[in-house]
Structure formats: structure tokens, C-alpha cells
PDB file of C-alpha atoms in Angstrom:
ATOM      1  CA  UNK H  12      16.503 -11.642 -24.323  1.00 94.00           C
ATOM      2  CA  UNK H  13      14.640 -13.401 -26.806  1.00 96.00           C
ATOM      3  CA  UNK H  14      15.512 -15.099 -30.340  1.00 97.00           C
ATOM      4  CA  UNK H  15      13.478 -14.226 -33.654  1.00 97.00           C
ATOM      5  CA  UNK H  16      13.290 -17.045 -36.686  1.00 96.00           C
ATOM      6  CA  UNK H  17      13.142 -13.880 -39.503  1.00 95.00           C
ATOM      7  CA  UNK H  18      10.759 -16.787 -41.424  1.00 94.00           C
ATOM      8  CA  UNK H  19       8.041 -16.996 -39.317  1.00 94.00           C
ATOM      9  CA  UNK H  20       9.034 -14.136 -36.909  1.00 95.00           C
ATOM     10  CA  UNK H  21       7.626 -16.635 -34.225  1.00 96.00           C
ATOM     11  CA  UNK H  22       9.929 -16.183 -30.698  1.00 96.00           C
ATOM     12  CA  UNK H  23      12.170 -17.995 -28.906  1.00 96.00           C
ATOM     13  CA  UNK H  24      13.535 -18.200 -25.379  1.00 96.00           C
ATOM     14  CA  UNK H  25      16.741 -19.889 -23.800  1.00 97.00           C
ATOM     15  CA  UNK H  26      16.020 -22.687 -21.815  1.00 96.00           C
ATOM     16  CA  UNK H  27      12.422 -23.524 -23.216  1.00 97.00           C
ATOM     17  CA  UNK H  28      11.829 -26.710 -25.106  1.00 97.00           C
ATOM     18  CA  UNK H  29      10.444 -25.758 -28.816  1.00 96.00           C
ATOM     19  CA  UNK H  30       9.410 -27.625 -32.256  1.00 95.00           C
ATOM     20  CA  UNK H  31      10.800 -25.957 -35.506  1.00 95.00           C
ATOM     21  CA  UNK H  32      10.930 -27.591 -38.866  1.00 92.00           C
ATOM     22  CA  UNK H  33       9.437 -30.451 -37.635  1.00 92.00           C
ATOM     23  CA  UNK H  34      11.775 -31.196 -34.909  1.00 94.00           C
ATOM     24  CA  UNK H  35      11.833 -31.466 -31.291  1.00 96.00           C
ATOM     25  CA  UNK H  36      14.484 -29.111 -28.848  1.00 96.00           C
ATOM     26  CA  UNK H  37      14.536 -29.903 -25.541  1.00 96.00           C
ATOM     27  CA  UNK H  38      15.340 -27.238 -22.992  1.00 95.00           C
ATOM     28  CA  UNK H  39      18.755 -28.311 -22.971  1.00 96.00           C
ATOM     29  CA  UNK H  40      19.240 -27.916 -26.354  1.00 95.00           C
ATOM     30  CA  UNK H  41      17.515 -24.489 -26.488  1.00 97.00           C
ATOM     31  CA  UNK H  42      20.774 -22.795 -26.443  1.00 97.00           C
ATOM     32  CA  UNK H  43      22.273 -19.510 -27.879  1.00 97.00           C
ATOM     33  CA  UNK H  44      24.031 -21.708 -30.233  1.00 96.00           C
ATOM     34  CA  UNK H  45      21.881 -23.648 -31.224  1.00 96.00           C
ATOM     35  CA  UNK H  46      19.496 -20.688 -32.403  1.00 97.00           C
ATOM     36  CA  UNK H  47      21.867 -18.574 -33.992  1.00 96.00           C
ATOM     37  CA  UNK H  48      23.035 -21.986 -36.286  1.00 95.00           C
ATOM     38  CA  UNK H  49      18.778 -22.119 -37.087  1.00 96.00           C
ATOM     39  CA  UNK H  50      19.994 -18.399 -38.497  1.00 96.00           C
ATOM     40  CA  UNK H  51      17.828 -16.904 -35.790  1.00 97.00           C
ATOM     41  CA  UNK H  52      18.182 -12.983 -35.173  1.00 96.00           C
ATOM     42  CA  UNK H  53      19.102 -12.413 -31.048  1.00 97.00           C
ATOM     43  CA  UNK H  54      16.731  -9.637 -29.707  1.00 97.00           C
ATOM     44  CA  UNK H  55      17.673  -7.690 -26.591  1.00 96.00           C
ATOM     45  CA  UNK H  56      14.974  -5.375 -25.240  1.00 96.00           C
ATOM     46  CA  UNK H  57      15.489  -2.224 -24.289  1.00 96.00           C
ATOM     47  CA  UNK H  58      14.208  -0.972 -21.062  1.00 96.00           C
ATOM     48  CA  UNK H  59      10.693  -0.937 -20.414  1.00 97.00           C
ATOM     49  CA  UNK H  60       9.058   2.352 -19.853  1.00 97.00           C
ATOM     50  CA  UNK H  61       7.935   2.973 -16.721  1.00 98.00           C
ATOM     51  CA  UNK H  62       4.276   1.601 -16.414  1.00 97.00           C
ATOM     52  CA  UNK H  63       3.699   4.043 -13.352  1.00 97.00           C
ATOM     53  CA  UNK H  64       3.633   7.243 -16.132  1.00 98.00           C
ATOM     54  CA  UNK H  65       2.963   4.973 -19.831  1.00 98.00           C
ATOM     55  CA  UNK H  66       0.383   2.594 -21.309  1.00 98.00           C
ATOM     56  CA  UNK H  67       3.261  -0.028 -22.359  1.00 97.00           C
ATOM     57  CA  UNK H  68       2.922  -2.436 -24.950  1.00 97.00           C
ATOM     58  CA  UNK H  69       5.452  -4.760 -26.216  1.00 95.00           C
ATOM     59  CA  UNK H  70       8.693  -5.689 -26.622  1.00 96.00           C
ATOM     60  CA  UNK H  71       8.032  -6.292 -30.604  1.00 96.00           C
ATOM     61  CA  UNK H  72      10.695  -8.563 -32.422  1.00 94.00           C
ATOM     62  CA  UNK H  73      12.880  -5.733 -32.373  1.00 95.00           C
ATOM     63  CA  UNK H  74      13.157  -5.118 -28.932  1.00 96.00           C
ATOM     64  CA  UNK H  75      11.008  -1.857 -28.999  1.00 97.00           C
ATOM     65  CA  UNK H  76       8.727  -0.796 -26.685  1.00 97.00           C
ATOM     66  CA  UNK H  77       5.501   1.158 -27.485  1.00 97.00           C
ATOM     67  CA  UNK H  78       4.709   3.855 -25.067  1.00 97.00           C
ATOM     68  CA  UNK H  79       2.052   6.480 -24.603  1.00 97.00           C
ATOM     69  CA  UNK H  80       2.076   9.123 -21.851  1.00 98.00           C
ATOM     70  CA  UNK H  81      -0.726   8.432 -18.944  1.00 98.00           C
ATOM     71  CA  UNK H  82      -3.122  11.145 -18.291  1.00 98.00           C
ATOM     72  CA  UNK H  83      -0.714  13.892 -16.637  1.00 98.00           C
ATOM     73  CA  UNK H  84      -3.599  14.915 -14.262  1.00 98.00           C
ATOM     74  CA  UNK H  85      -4.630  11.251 -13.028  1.00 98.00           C
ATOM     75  CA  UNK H  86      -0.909  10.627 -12.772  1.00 98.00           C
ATOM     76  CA  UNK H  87      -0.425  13.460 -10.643  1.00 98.00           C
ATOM     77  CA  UNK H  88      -3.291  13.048  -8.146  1.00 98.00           C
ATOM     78  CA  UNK H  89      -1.960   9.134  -7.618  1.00 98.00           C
ATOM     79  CA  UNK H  90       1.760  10.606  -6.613  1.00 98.00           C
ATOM     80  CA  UNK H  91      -0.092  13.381  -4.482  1.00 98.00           C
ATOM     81  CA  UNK H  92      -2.249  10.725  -2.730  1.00 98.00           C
ATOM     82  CA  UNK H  93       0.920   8.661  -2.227  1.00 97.00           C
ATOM     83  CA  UNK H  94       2.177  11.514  -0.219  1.00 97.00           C
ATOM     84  CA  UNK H  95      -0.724  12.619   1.382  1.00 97.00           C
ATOM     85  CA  UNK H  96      -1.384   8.766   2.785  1.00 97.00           C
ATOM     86  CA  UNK H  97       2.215   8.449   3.876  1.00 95.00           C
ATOM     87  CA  UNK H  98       1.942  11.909   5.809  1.00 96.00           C
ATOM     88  CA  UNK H  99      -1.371  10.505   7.110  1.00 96.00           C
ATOM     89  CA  UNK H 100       0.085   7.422   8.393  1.00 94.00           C
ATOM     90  CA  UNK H 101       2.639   9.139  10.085  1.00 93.00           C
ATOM     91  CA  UNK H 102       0.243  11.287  11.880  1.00 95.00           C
ATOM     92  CA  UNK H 103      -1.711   8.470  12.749  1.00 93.00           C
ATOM     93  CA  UNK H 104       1.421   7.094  15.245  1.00 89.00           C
ATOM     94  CA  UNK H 105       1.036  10.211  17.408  1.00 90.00           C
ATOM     95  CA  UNK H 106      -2.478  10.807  17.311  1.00 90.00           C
ATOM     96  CA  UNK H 107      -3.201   8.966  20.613  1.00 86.00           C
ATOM     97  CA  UNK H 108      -1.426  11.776  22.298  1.00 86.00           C
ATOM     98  CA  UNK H 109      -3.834  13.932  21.307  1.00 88.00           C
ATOM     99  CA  UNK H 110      -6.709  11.644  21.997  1.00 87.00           C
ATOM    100  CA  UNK H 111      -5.194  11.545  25.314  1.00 84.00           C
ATOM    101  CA  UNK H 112      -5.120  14.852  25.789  1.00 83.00           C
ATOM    102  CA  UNK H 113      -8.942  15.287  24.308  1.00 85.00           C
ATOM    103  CA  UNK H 114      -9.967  12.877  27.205  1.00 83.00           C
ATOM    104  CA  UNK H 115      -8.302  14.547  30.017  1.00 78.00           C
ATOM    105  CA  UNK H 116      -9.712  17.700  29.214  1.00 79.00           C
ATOM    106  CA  UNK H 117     -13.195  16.110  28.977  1.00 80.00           C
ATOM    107  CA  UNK H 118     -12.523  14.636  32.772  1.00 77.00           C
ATOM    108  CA  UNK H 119     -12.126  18.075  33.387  1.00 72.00           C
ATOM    109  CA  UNK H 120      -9.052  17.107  35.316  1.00 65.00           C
ATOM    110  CA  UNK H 121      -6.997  20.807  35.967  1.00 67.00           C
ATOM    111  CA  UNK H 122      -4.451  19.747  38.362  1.00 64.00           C
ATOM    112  CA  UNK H 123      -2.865  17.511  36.683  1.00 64.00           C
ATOM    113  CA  UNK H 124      -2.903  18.756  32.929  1.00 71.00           C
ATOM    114  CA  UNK H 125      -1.548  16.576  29.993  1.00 75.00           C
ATOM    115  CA  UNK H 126      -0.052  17.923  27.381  1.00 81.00           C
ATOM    116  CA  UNK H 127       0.986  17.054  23.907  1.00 85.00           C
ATOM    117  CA  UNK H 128       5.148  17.631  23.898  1.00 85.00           C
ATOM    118  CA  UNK H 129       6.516  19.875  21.849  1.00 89.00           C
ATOM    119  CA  UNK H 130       9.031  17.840  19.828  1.00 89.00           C
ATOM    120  CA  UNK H 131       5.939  16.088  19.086  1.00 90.00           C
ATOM    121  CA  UNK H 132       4.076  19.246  17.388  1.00 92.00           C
ATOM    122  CA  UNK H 133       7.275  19.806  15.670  1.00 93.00           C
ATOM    123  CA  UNK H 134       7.584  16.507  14.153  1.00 93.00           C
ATOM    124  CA  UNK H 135       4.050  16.631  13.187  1.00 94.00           C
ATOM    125  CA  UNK H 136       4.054  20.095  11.582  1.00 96.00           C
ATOM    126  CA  UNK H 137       7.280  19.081   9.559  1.00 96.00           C
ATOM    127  CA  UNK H 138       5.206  16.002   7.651  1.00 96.00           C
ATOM    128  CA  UNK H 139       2.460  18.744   6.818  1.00 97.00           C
ATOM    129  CA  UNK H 140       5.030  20.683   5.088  1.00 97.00           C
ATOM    130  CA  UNK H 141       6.966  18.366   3.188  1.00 97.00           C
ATOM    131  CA  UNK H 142       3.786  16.828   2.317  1.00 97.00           C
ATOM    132  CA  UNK H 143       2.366  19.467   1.360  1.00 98.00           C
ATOM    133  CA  UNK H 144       5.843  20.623  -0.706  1.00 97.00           C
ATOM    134  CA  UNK H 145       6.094  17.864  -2.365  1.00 97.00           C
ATOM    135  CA  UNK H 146       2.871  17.575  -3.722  1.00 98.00           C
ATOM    136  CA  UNK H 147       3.562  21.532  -4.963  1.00 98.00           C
ATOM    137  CA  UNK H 148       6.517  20.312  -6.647  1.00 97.00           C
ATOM    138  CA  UNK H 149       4.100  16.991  -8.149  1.00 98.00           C
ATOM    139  CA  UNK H 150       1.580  19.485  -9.327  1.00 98.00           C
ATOM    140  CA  UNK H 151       3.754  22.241 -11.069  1.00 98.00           C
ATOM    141  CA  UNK H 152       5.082  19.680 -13.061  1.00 98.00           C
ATOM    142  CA  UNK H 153       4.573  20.581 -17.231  1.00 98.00           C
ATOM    143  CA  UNK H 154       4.507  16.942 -19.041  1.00 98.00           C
ATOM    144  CA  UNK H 155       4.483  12.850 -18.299  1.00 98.00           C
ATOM    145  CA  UNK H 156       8.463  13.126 -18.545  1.00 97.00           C
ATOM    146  CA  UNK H 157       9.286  16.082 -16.250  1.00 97.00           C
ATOM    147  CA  UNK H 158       6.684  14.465 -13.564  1.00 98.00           C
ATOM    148  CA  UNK H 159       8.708  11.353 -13.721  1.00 97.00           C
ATOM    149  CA  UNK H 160      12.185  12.682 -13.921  1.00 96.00           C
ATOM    150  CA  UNK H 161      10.703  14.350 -10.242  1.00 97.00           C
ATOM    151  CA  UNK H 162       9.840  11.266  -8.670  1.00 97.00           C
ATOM    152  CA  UNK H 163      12.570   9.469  -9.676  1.00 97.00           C
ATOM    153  CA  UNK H 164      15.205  12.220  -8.731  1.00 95.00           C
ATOM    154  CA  UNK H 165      17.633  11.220  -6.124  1.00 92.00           C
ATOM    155  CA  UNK H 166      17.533  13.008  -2.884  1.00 89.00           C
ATOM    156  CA  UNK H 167      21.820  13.020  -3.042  1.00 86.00           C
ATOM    157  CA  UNK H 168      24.216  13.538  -6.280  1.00 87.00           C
ATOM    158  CA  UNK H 169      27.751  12.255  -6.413  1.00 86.00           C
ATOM    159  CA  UNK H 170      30.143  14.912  -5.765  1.00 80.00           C
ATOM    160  CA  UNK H 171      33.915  14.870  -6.140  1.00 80.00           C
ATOM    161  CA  UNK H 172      35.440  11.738  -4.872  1.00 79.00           C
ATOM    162  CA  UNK H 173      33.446   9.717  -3.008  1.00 79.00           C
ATOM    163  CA  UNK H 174      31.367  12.849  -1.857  1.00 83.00           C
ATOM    164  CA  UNK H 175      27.935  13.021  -2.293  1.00 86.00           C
ATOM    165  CA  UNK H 176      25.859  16.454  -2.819  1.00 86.00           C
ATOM    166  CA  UNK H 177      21.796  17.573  -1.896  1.00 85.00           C
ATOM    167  CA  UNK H 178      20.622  17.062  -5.703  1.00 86.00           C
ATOM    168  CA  UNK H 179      20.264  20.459  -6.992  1.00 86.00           C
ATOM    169  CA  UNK H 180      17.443  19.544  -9.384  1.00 88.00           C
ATOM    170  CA  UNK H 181      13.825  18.973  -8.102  1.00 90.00           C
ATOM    171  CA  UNK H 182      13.492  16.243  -6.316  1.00 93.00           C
ATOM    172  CA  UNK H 183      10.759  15.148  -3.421  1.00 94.00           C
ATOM    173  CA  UNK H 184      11.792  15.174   0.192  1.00 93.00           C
ATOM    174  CA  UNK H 185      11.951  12.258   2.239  1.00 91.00           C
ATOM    175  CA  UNK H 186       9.268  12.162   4.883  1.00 89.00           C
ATOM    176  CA  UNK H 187      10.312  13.175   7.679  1.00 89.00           C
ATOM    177  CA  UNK H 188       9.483  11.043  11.004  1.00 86.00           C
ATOM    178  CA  UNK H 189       7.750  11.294  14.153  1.00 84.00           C
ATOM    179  CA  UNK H 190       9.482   8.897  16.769  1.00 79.00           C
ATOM    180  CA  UNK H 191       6.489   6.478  18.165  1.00 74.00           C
ATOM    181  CA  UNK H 192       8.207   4.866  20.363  1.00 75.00           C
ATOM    182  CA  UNK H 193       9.974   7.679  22.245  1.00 75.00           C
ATOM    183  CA  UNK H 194       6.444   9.022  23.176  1.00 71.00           C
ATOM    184  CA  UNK H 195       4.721   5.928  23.697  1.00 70.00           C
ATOM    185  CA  UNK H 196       4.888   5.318  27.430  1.00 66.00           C
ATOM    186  CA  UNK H 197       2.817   4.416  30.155  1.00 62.00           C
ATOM    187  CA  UNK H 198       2.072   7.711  31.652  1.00 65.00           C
ATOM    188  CA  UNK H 199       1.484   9.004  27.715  1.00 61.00           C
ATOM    189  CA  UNK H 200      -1.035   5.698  27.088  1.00 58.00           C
TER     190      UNK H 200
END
């Protein structure tokens, strides 16, 4: 919130020590009252576009925000890198099982074979796919304002009562996890 002299259409904060008409305001006396008795105009902003998906400029002494749509195509890849580094860092906690596995075989130890477990191949084929659904769902996307009504979709909707309901709109999954610590052991080191 910010205050407007319509004179000079200078701006003025709450709390912020200013000069006008040759006279000195301290903070203290930078007050809502004391500005609207100077017959200044109170501006409230509306919400700021979302600088992920505009070029933002502003709030102009009415509170208005310009905004033009980002490149739809460079604004895509960044979401679908997001997900692709998240699914990569996710792999990247299990990956030493596989390593481990790499290096027994290379011993050419048979009797005693290591293996990667299941749950684990599981957990890493379910970040491939919701990766890799996600970023289907980024990249079918028409226009700046249906790509960011995606991201910003909620996973859950409220349902009757307290309730809540799987949004039935488009929305990205969550990642899902692999569980480090349950595989991290000594004898899987």
C-alpha cells in the first residue's frame, strides 16, 4: 500500500520520513491520517503477476500491474528441467546400489551375487514416469495462462465437509520417493 499526492503524483509510504510543501514528516508522523488530510489518494496494489510466466513491470499509481506473457516454449523447458532435475536427484540416492552391483560383477564374484532389490527398481521406475508425465502434461499445454494454471493446480480439492478430493483438473504429480535410508546399510555400502 502506497499513497499518491494527485499534484505531483510523487509516492508515499507509511512509516517513511518525507518533505512535502516544504516541510519535514518524520516516520512517526507518516501516518494514514496524516496523508489522506495532505488530500493524498490511498493506492492498494493488486496482486503481482507471477514473474515465473510474465515480464512484470509496475505497480503504477493506480495499483496496476503491467504484464506480458514469457516465451511459452522457454517457459516450458524451465518447468520440464525442474522435473527432470528433481527425478534426477532422486535417482541419484539409489544409484550406489547399482554401482555396487557394477563392482561385484566386475570382481567376478558368482557365489555371492548382489543384487539391486526390487522395491528399489520399483521406486525408481515410478520417478521416470511421473517425470516423464508431468513434463507431457507441461508440454501439451496451449498458452502462458493454461501452463500456469498447471503448475499451480493443487494436487487435492475440497470436497463436502471437511473432505478433500484428487483435483480433477490437470495438475502435476508429486514426485514420488525412493527411501535412502531403508537401503543404505552396511552390507548394501
Amino acid at each position: 500500500m502506497y499513497y499518491v499526492d494527485p499534484a505531483t503524483l510523487k509516492r508515499y509510504t507509511l512509516g517513511t520520513p518525507f518533505d512535502y510543501n516544504e516541510r519535514q514528516y518524520t516516520k512517526a508522523g507518516a501516518t494514514h491520517s496524516k496523508f489522506t488530510e495532505l488530500g493524498f489518494t490511498q493506492v492498494i496494489p493488486q496482486p503481482r503477476p507471477d514473474g515465473r510466466f510474465y515480464i512484470v513491470s509496475g505497480p503504477d499509481n493506480q495499483g496496476k500491474y503491467n504484464s506480458t506473457p514469457r516465451d511459452l516454449q522457454e517457459v516450458k523447458l524451465s518447468f520440464e528441467r525442474q522435473e527432470l532435475n528433481s527425478a534426477q536427484q532422486l535417482l541419484l540416492s539409489s544409484d550406489f546400489l547399482y554401482a555396487r552391483v557394477a563392482e561385484h560383477s566386475a570382481k567376478g564374484v558368482k557365489d555371492d551375487p548382489v543384487v539391486v532389490p526390487m522395491a528399489v527398481v520399483t521406486q525408481r521406475d515410478d520417478v521416470r514416469h511421473v517425470c516423464k508425465q508431468n513434463c507431457a502434461l507441461i508440454e501439451a499445454t496451449k498458452d502462458i495462462e493454461e501452463l500456469e494454471a498447471l503448475i499451480k493446480a493443487p494436487q487435492e480439492v475440497a470436497g463436502k465437509g471437511e473432505a478433500t478430493l484428487a483435483n480433477p483438473e490437470p495438475h502435476l504429480l508429486p514426485s514420488p520417493t525412493i527411501d535412502r535410508e531403508a537401503w543404505l546399510t552396511l552390507e548394501t555400502l
